Amino acid sequence: MLSVETRHAIDPATARGFDTEALRRNFHVGGIFADGEIKLIYTHYDRMIVGGAVPAGKDLVLDEVPQCGTDTILARREMVVVNIGGEGIVRAGSDYAMAKGDMLYLGMGSGPVTFSGGGRFYILSAPAHKTLPSRLIRIDEAARIDLGSQATSNERTIHQFVHPEVMESCQLVVGMTKLHNGSVWNTMPAHVHDRRMEAYLYVDLPEDQMAVHLMGEPTETRHMIVRNEEGAISPPWSIHSGAGTASYAFIWAMAGDNVNYKDVEMVGMGDMR
């Protein structure tokens, strides 16, 4: 079963007046992993789609999504599938066996996508301008960056999967960041990138723990409580950062005007409010 929710773009002036309910209604990502279902959120931020597919013992086929206006979702789009569960298979022209933590890039024109096995599949898709080869990327093939320190509680490893240093894509840039033991802060010091939106998904967070996700303009920050397999849609004008009450990882994905990972505007720690 397929369900699609549409999220319209919100400007920063409007977001300043949101209460908790309005923030979550517009920016929180939750409930996208349901047994036997494909659940998508179609955003008006660079037309990014985020969603989940949980086969739970049967095949699930992702084909036509009315919001895309095409016969099949990948007719004019590219896609990245991340397995956050058990062993699973994704079929799109070829069969791709995926273990937990693997990422699969599917190029424009790959056709319908079938999910099967014991995987829990996180789905990311954005418009594409040309067809590029599909590719399965495992964590040892990703580019690695170590950042932060224990002294500032932000020691972390960034794994860049769909990234110019690893492979070519049209506009999707996707990776996973893992916090080291004893560190809680991600993406701090914070930044914004006006030319790209970003989506977060927090994973490997114990069920009785949570993360506090920070968003908003640097001088008008807001927060949302997120739990395991939940995340946030981050507009280009917003910071995207967070701290957890236990060890966790998160999947980050960007779409927009370029694929330059370092094209950001840093926010000084003294400028945050």
PDB file of N, CA and C in Angstrom, residues 183-256:
ATOM      1  N   SER A 183      29.920  11.181  22.876  1.00  0.00           N
ATOM      2  CA  SER A 183      29.585  12.407  22.152  1.00  0.00           C
ATOM      3  C   SER A 183      28.101  12.435  21.831  1.00  0.00           C
ATOM      4  N   VAL A 184      27.518  13.613  21.859  1.00  0.00           N
ATOM      5  CA  VAL A 184      26.075  13.727  21.655  1.00  0.00           C
ATOM      6  C   VAL A 184      25.704  14.730  20.558  1.00  0.00           C
ATOM      7  N   TRP A 185      26.568  15.715  20.295  1.00  0.00           N
ATOM      8  CA  TRP A 185      26.204  16.782  19.374  1.00  0.00           C
ATOM      9  C   TRP A 185      26.537  16.429  17.931  1.00  0.00           C
ATOM     10  N   ASN A 186      25.615  16.661  17.022  1.00  0.00           N
ATOM     11  CA  ASN A 186      25.919  16.567  15.589  1.00  0.00           C
ATOM     12  C   ASN A 186      25.817  17.954  14.957  1.00  0.00           C
ATOM     13  N   THR A 187      26.630  18.166  13.928  1.00  0.00           N
ATOM     14  CA  THR A 187      26.603  19.387  13.122  1.00  0.00           C
ATOM     15  C   THR A 187      26.642  20.634  14.007  1.00  0.00           C
ATOM     16  N   MET A 188      27.558  20.623  14.933  1.00  0.00           N
ATOM     17  CA  MET A 188      27.768  21.767  15.816  1.00  0.00           C
ATOM     18  C   MET A 188      29.265  22.014  15.909  1.00  0.00           C
ATOM     19  N   PRO A 189      29.789  23.203  15.533  1.00  0.00           N
ATOM     20  CA  PRO A 189      29.070  24.417  15.157  1.00  0.00           C
ATOM     21  C   PRO A 189      28.128  24.206  13.958  1.00  0.00           C
ATOM     22  N   ALA A 190      27.076  24.983  13.947  1.00  0.00           N
ATOM     23  CA  ALA A 190      26.027  24.824  12.941  1.00  0.00           C
ATOM     24  C   ALA A 190      26.363  25.594  11.666  1.00  0.00           C
ATOM     25  N   HIS A 191      25.559  25.332  10.639  1.00  0.00           N
ATOM     26  CA  HIS A 191      25.700  26.060   9.386  1.00  0.00           C
ATOM     27  C   HIS A 191      24.353  26.083   8.668  1.00  0.00           C
ATOM     28  N   VAL A 192      24.276  26.880   7.632  1.00  0.00           N
ATOM     29  CA  VAL A 192      23.141  26.873   6.706  1.00  0.00           C
ATOM     30  C   VAL A 192      23.708  26.786   5.299  1.00  0.00           C
ATOM     31  N   HIS A 193      22.872  26.354   4.362  1.00  0.00           N
ATOM     32  CA  HIS A 193      23.267  26.412   2.948  1.00  0.00           C
ATOM     33  C   HIS A 193      22.027  26.775   2.141  1.00  0.00           C
ATOM     34  N   ASP A 194      22.015  28.035   1.707  1.00  0.00           N
ATOM     35  CA  ASP A 194      20.837  28.616   1.072  1.00  0.00           C
ATOM     36  C   ASP A 194      20.521  27.986  -0.274  1.00  0.00           C
ATOM     37  N   ARG A 195      21.488  27.277  -0.864  1.00  0.00           N
ATOM     38  CA  ARG A 195      21.269  26.694  -2.186  1.00  0.00           C
ATOM     39  C   ARG A 195      20.779  25.243  -2.137  1.00  0.00           C
ATOM     40  N   ARG A 196      20.644  24.693  -0.926  1.00  0.00           N
ATOM     41  CA  ARG A 196      20.233  23.284  -0.815  1.00  0.00           C
ATOM     42  C   ARG A 196      19.386  23.078   0.435  1.00  0.00           C
ATOM     43  N   MET A 197      18.368  22.222   0.315  1.00  0.00           N
ATOM     44  CA  MET A 197      17.639  21.768   1.494  1.00  0.00           C
ATOM     45  C   MET A 197      18.322  20.519   2.032  1.00  0.00           C
ATOM     46  N   GLU A 198      17.907  20.087   3.228  1.00  0.00           N
ATOM     47  CA  GLU A 198      18.487  18.877   3.796  1.00  0.00           C
ATOM     48  C   GLU A 198      17.417  18.124   4.578  1.00  0.00           C
ATOM     49  N   ALA A 199      17.564  16.812   4.619  1.00  0.00           N
ATOM     50  CA  ALA A 199      16.667  15.964   5.412  1.00  0.00           C
ATOM     51  C   ALA A 199      17.511  15.088   6.323  1.00  0.00           C
ATOM     52  N   TYR A 200      17.060  14.931   7.560  1.00  0.00           N
ATOM     53  CA  TYR A 200      17.723  14.093   8.558  1.00  0.00           C
ATOM     54  C   TYR A 200      16.826  12.918   8.916  1.00  0.00           C
ATOM     55  N   LEU A 201      17.457  11.783   9.217  1.00  0.00           N
ATOM     56  CA  LEU A 201      16.767  10.651   9.831  1.00  0.00           C
ATOM     57  C   LEU A 201      17.673  10.105  10.922  1.00  0.00           C
ATOM     58  N   TYR A 202      17.190  10.111  12.166  1.00  0.00           N
ATOM     59  CA  TYR A 202      17.951   9.591  13.301  1.00  0.00           C
ATOM     60  C   TYR A 202      17.712   8.090  13.429  1.00  0.00           C
ATOM     61  N   VAL A 203      18.800   7.315  13.538  1.00  0.00           N
ATOM     62  CA  VAL A 203      18.700   5.857  13.613  1.00  0.00           C
ATOM     63  C   VAL A 203      19.606   5.330  14.726  1.00  0.00           C
ATOM     64  N   ASP A 204      19.381   4.060  15.066  1.00  0.00           N
ATOM     65  CA  ASP A 204      20.174   3.370  16.107  1.00  0.00           C
ATOM     66  C   ASP A 204      20.081   4.086  17.447  1.00  0.00           C
ATOM     67  N   LEU A 205      18.976   4.764  17.685  1.00  0.00           N
ATOM     68  CA  LEU A 205      18.719   5.421  18.957  1.00  0.00           C
ATOM     69  C   LEU A 205      17.849   4.493  19.794  1.00  0.00           C
ATOM     70  N   PRO A 206      18.251   4.124  21.011  1.00  0.00           N
ATOM     71  CA  PRO A 206      17.426   3.228  21.828  1.00  0.00           C
ATOM     72  C   PRO A 206      15.996   3.735  21.958  1.00  0.00           C
ATOM     73  N   GLU A 207      15.064   2.809  22.023  1.00  0.00           N
ATOM     74  CA  GLU A 207      13.650   3.170  21.992  1.00  0.00           C
ATOM     75  C   GLU A 207      13.232   4.071  23.148  1.00  0.00           C
ATOM     76  N   ASP A 208      13.923   3.987  24.283  1.00  0.00           N
ATOM     77  CA  ASP A 208      13.552   4.798  25.440  1.00  0.00           C
ATOM     78  C   ASP A 208      14.359   6.089  25.522  1.00  0.00           C
ATOM     79  N   GLN A 209      15.062   6.439  24.434  1.00  0.00           N
ATOM     80  CA  GLN A 209      15.875   7.656  24.403  1.00  0.00           C
ATOM     81  C   GLN A 209      15.364   8.581  23.304  1.00  0.00           C
ATOM     82  N   MET A 210      15.972   9.759  23.194  1.00  0.00           N
ATOM     83  CA  MET A 210      15.504  10.737  22.213  1.00  0.00           C
ATOM     84  C   MET A 210      16.649  11.641  21.782  1.00  0.00           C
ATOM     85  N   ALA A 211      16.385  12.403  20.747  1.00  0.00           N
ATOM     86  CA  ALA A 211      17.292  13.459  20.315  1.00  0.00           C
ATOM     87  C   ALA A 211      16.524  14.771  20.277  1.00  0.00           C
ATOM     88  N   VAL A 212      17.229  15.855  20.576  1.00  0.00           N
ATOM     89  CA  VAL A 212      16.662  17.195  20.445  1.00  0.00           C
ATOM     90  C   VAL A 212      17.223  17.782  19.161  1.00  0.00           C
ATOM     91  N   HIS A 213      16.375  17.929  18.157  1.00  0.00           N
ATOM     92  CA  HIS A 213      16.806  18.454  16.852  1.00  0.00           C
ATOM     93  C   HIS A 213      16.591  19.960  16.828  1.00  0.00           C
ATOM     94  N   LEU A 214      17.659  20.699  16.531  1.00  0.00           N
ATOM     95  CA  LEU A 214      17.584  22.152  16.435  1.00  0.00           C
ATOM     96  C   LEU A 214      17.376  22.575  14.991  1.00  0.00           C
ATOM     97  N   MET A 215      16.511  23.546  14.779  1.00  0.00           N
ATOM     98  CA  MET A 215      16.254  24.081  13.444  1.00  0.00           C
ATOM     99  C   MET A 215      15.939  25.563  13.583  1.00  0.00           C
ATOM    100  N   GLY A 216      15.652  26.197  12.451  1.00  0.00           N
ATOM    101  CA  GLY A 216      15.308  27.604  12.440  1.00  0.00           C
ATOM    102  C   GLY A 216      16.462  28.481  11.997  1.00  0.00           C
ATOM    103  N   GLU A 217      16.203  29.776  11.896  1.00  0.00           N
ATOM    104  CA  GLU A 217      17.267  30.723  11.595  1.00  0.00           C
ATOM    105  C   GLU A 217      18.261  30.737  12.762  1.00  0.00           C
ATOM    106  N   PRO A 218      19.525  31.021  12.493  1.00  0.00           N
ATOM    107  CA  PRO A 218      20.517  30.983  13.571  1.00  0.00           C
ATOM    108  C   PRO A 218      20.175  31.859  14.770  1.00  0.00           C
ATOM    109  N   THR A 219      19.481  32.977  14.530  1.00  0.00           N
ATOM    110  CA  THR A 219      19.111  33.865  15.640  1.00  0.00           C
ATOM    111  C   THR A 219      17.668  33.666  16.092  1.00  0.00           C
ATOM    112  N   GLU A 220      16.992  32.633  15.533  1.00  0.00           N
ATOM    113  CA  GLU A 220      15.609  32.308  15.910  1.00  0.00           C
ATOM    114  C   GLU A 220      15.464  30.791  15.959  1.00  0.00           C
ATOM    115  N   THR A 221      16.286  30.143  16.773  1.00  0.00           N
ATOM    116  CA  THR A 221      16.287  28.684  16.767  1.00  0.00           C
ATOM    117  C   THR A 221      15.038  28.128  17.449  1.00  0.00           C
ATOM    118  N   ARG A 222      14.643  26.949  16.986  1.00  0.00           N
ATOM    119  CA  ARG A 222      13.528  26.193  17.538  1.00  0.00           C
ATOM    120  C   ARG A 222      14.003  24.753  17.725  1.00  0.00           C
ATOM    121  N   HIS A 223      13.232  23.945  18.444  1.00  0.00           N
ATOM    122  CA  HIS A 223      13.634  22.557  18.624  1.00  0.00           C
ATOM    123  C   HIS A 223      12.445  21.618  18.455  1.00  0.00           C
ATOM    124  N   MET A 224      12.766  20.382  18.072  1.00  0.00           N
ATOM    125  CA  MET A 224      11.784  19.304  18.002  1.00  0.00           C
ATOM    126  C   MET A 224      12.370  18.068  18.683  1.00  0.00           C
ATOM    127  N   ILE A 225      11.561  17.352  19.415  1.00  0.00           N
ATOM    128  CA  ILE A 225      11.969  16.079  19.983  1.00  0.00           C
ATOM    129  C   ILE A 225      11.764  15.001  18.921  1.00  0.00           C
ATOM    130  N   VAL A 226      12.804  14.230  18.640  1.00  0.00           N
ATOM    131  CA  VAL A 226      12.704  13.136  17.681  1.00  0.00           C
ATOM    132  C   VAL A 226      13.194  11.853  18.333  1.00  0.00           C
ATOM    133  N   ARG A 227      12.662  10.736  17.879  1.00  0.00           N
ATOM    134  CA  ARG A 227      13.021   9.433  18.417  1.00  0.00           C
ATOM    135  C   ARG A 227      13.564   8.550  17.299  1.00  0.00           C
ATOM    136  N   ASN A 228      13.840   7.300  17.622  1.00  0.00           N
ATOM    137  CA  ASN A 228      14.448   6.411  16.640  1.00  0.00           C
ATOM    138  C   ASN A 228      13.595   6.323  15.375  1.00  0.00           C
ATOM    139  N   GLU A 229      14.255   6.376  14.215  1.00  0.00           N
ATOM    140  CA  GLU A 229      13.624   6.303  12.899  1.00  0.00           C
ATOM    141  C   GLU A 229      12.689   7.475  12.643  1.00  0.00           C
ATOM    142  N   GLU A 230      12.961   8.603  13.287  1.00  0.00           N
ATOM    143  CA  GLU A 230      12.279   9.865  13.007  1.00  0.00           C
ATOM    144  C   GLU A 230      13.324  10.893  12.591  1.00  0.00           C
ATOM    145  N   GLY A 231      12.853  11.962  12.000  1.00  0.00           N
ATOM    146  CA  GLY A 231      13.811  12.970  11.555  1.00  0.00           C
ATOM    147  C   GLY A 231      13.165  14.298  11.287  1.00  0.00           C
ATOM    148  N   ALA A 232      13.792  15.075  10.406  1.00  0.00           N
ATOM    149  CA  ALA A 232      13.365  16.442  10.158  1.00  0.00           C
ATOM    150  C   ALA A 232      13.640  16.827   8.717  1.00  0.00           C
ATOM    151  N   ILE A 233      12.757  17.660   8.181  1.00  0.00           N
ATOM    152  CA  ILE A 233      12.959  18.311   6.898  1.00  0.00           C
ATOM    153  C   ILE A 233      13.507  19.705   7.187  1.00  0.00           C
ATOM    154  N   SER A 234      14.637  20.021   6.600  1.00  0.00           N
ATOM    155  CA  SER A 234      15.314  21.287   6.908  1.00  0.00           C
ATOM    156  C   SER A 234      15.310  22.198   5.688  1.00  0.00           C
ATOM    157  N   PRO A 235      14.614  23.349   5.749  1.00  0.00           N
ATOM    158  CA  PRO A 235      14.638  24.297   4.635  1.00  0.00           C
ATOM    159  C   PRO A 235      16.030  24.897   4.451  1.00  0.00           C
ATOM    160  N   PRO A 236      16.300  25.481   3.300  1.00  0.00           N
ATOM    161  CA  PRO A 236      17.630  26.055   3.052  1.00  0.00           C
ATOM    162  C   PRO A 236      18.023  27.153   4.037  1.00  0.00           C
ATOM    163  N   TRP A 237      17.048  27.838   4.625  1.00  0.00           N
ATOM    164  CA  TRP A 237      17.356  28.947   5.530  1.00  0.00           C
ATOM    165  C   TRP A 237      17.588  28.483   6.973  1.00  0.00           C
ATOM    166  N   SER A 238      17.459  27.206   7.222  1.00  0.00           N
ATOM    167  CA  SER A 238      17.473  26.687   8.589  1.00  0.00           C
ATOM    168  C   SER A 238      18.782  25.987   8.927  1.00  0.00           C
ATOM    169  N   ILE A 239      19.193  26.126  10.211  1.00  0.00           N
ATOM    170  CA  ILE A 239      20.247  25.251  10.691  1.00  0.00           C
ATOM    171  C   ILE A 239      19.687  23.843  10.842  1.00  0.00           C
ATOM    172  N   HIS A 240      20.544  22.854  11.006  1.00  0.00           N
ATOM    173  CA  HIS A 240      20.133  21.467  11.222  1.00  0.00           C
ATOM    174  C   HIS A 240      21.202  20.851  12.112  1.00  0.00           C
ATOM    175  N   SER A 241      20.833  20.637  13.350  1.00  0.00           N
ATOM    176  CA  SER A 241      21.779  20.164  14.338  1.00  0.00           C
ATOM    177  C   SER A 241      20.997  19.447  15.420  1.00  0.00           C
ATOM    178  N   GLY A 242      21.698  18.713  16.280  1.00  0.00           N
ATOM    179  CA  GLY A 242      20.971  18.043  17.340  1.00  0.00           C
ATOM    180  C   GLY A 242      21.880  17.409  18.360  1.00  0.00           C
ATOM    181  N   ALA A 243      21.260  17.004  19.471  1.00  0.00           N
ATOM    182  CA  ALA A 243      21.966  16.299  20.533  1.00  0.00           C
ATOM    183  C   ALA A 243      21.078  15.174  21.026  1.00  0.00           C
ATOM    184  N   GLY A 244      21.687  14.024  21.310  1.00  0.00           N
ATOM    185  CA  GLY A 244      20.936  12.864  21.752  1.00  0.00           C
ATOM    186  C   GLY A 244      21.201  12.512  23.199  1.00  0.00           C
ATOM    187  N   THR A 245      20.257  11.788  23.791  1.00  0.00           N
ATOM    188  CA  THR A 245      20.415  11.336  25.168  1.00  0.00           C
ATOM    189  C   THR A 245      21.116   9.981  25.241  1.00  0.00           C
ATOM    190  N   ALA A 246      21.467   9.420  24.100  1.00  0.00           N
ATOM    191  CA  ALA A 246      22.214   8.162  24.024  1.00  0.00           C
ATOM    192  C   ALA A 246      22.910   8.124  22.673  1.00  0.00           C
ATOM    193  N   SER A 247      23.738   7.105  22.461  1.00  0.00           N
ATOM    194  CA  SER A 247      24.442   6.976  21.189  1.00  0.00           C
ATOM    195  C   SER A 247      23.450   6.847  20.039  1.00  0.00           C
ATOM    196  N   TYR A 248      23.810   7.410  18.885  1.00  0.00           N
ATOM    197  CA  TYR A 248      22.939   7.357  17.715  1.00  0.00           C
ATOM    198  C   TYR A 248      23.753   7.634  16.459  1.00  0.00           C
ATOM    199  N   ALA A 249      23.110   7.426  15.335  1.00  0.00           N
ATOM    200  CA  ALA A 249      23.637   7.841  14.039  1.00  0.00           C
ATOM    201  C   ALA A 249      22.521   8.586  13.322  1.00  0.00           C
ATOM    202  N   PHE A 250      22.867   9.285  12.260  1.00  0.00           N
ATOM    203  CA  PHE A 250      21.798   9.891  11.464  1.00  0.00           C
ATOM    204  C   PHE A 250      22.195   9.900   9.996  1.00  0.00           C
ATOM    205  N   ILE A 251      21.174   9.785   9.161  1.00  0.00           N
ATOM    206  CA  ILE A 251      21.341   9.822   7.707  1.00  0.00           C
ATOM    207  C   ILE A 251      20.970  11.227   7.250  1.00  0.00           C
ATOM    208  N   TRP A 252      21.858  11.847   6.490  1.00  0.00           N
ATOM    209  CA  TRP A 252      21.601  13.184   5.980  1.00  0.00           C
ATOM    210  C   TRP A 252      21.541  13.126   4.454  1.00  0.00           C
ATOM    211  N   ALA A 253      20.667  13.948   3.904  1.00  0.00           N
ATOM    212  CA  ALA A 253      20.489  13.970   2.449  1.00  0.00           C
ATOM    213  C   ALA A 253      20.204  15.390   2.009  1.00  0.00           C
ATOM    214  N   MET A 254      20.859  15.796   0.934  1.00  0.00           N
ATOM    215  CA  MET A 254      20.689  17.145   0.408  1.00  0.00           C
ATOM    216  C   MET A 254      20.275  17.100  -1.056  1.00  0.00           C
ATOM    217  N   ALA A 255      19.501  18.105  -1.447  1.00  0.00           N
ATOM    218  CA  ALA A 255      19.152  18.306  -2.851  1.00  0.00           C
ATOM    219  C   ALA A 255      19.068  19.797  -3.093  1.00  0.00           C
ATOM    220  N   GLY A 256      19.413  20.220  -4.303  1.00  0.00           N
ATOM    221  CA  GLY A 256      19.345  21.646  -4.600  1.00  0.00           C
ATOM    222  C   GLY A 256      20.224  22.050  -5.757  1.00  0.00           C
TER     223      GLY A 256
END
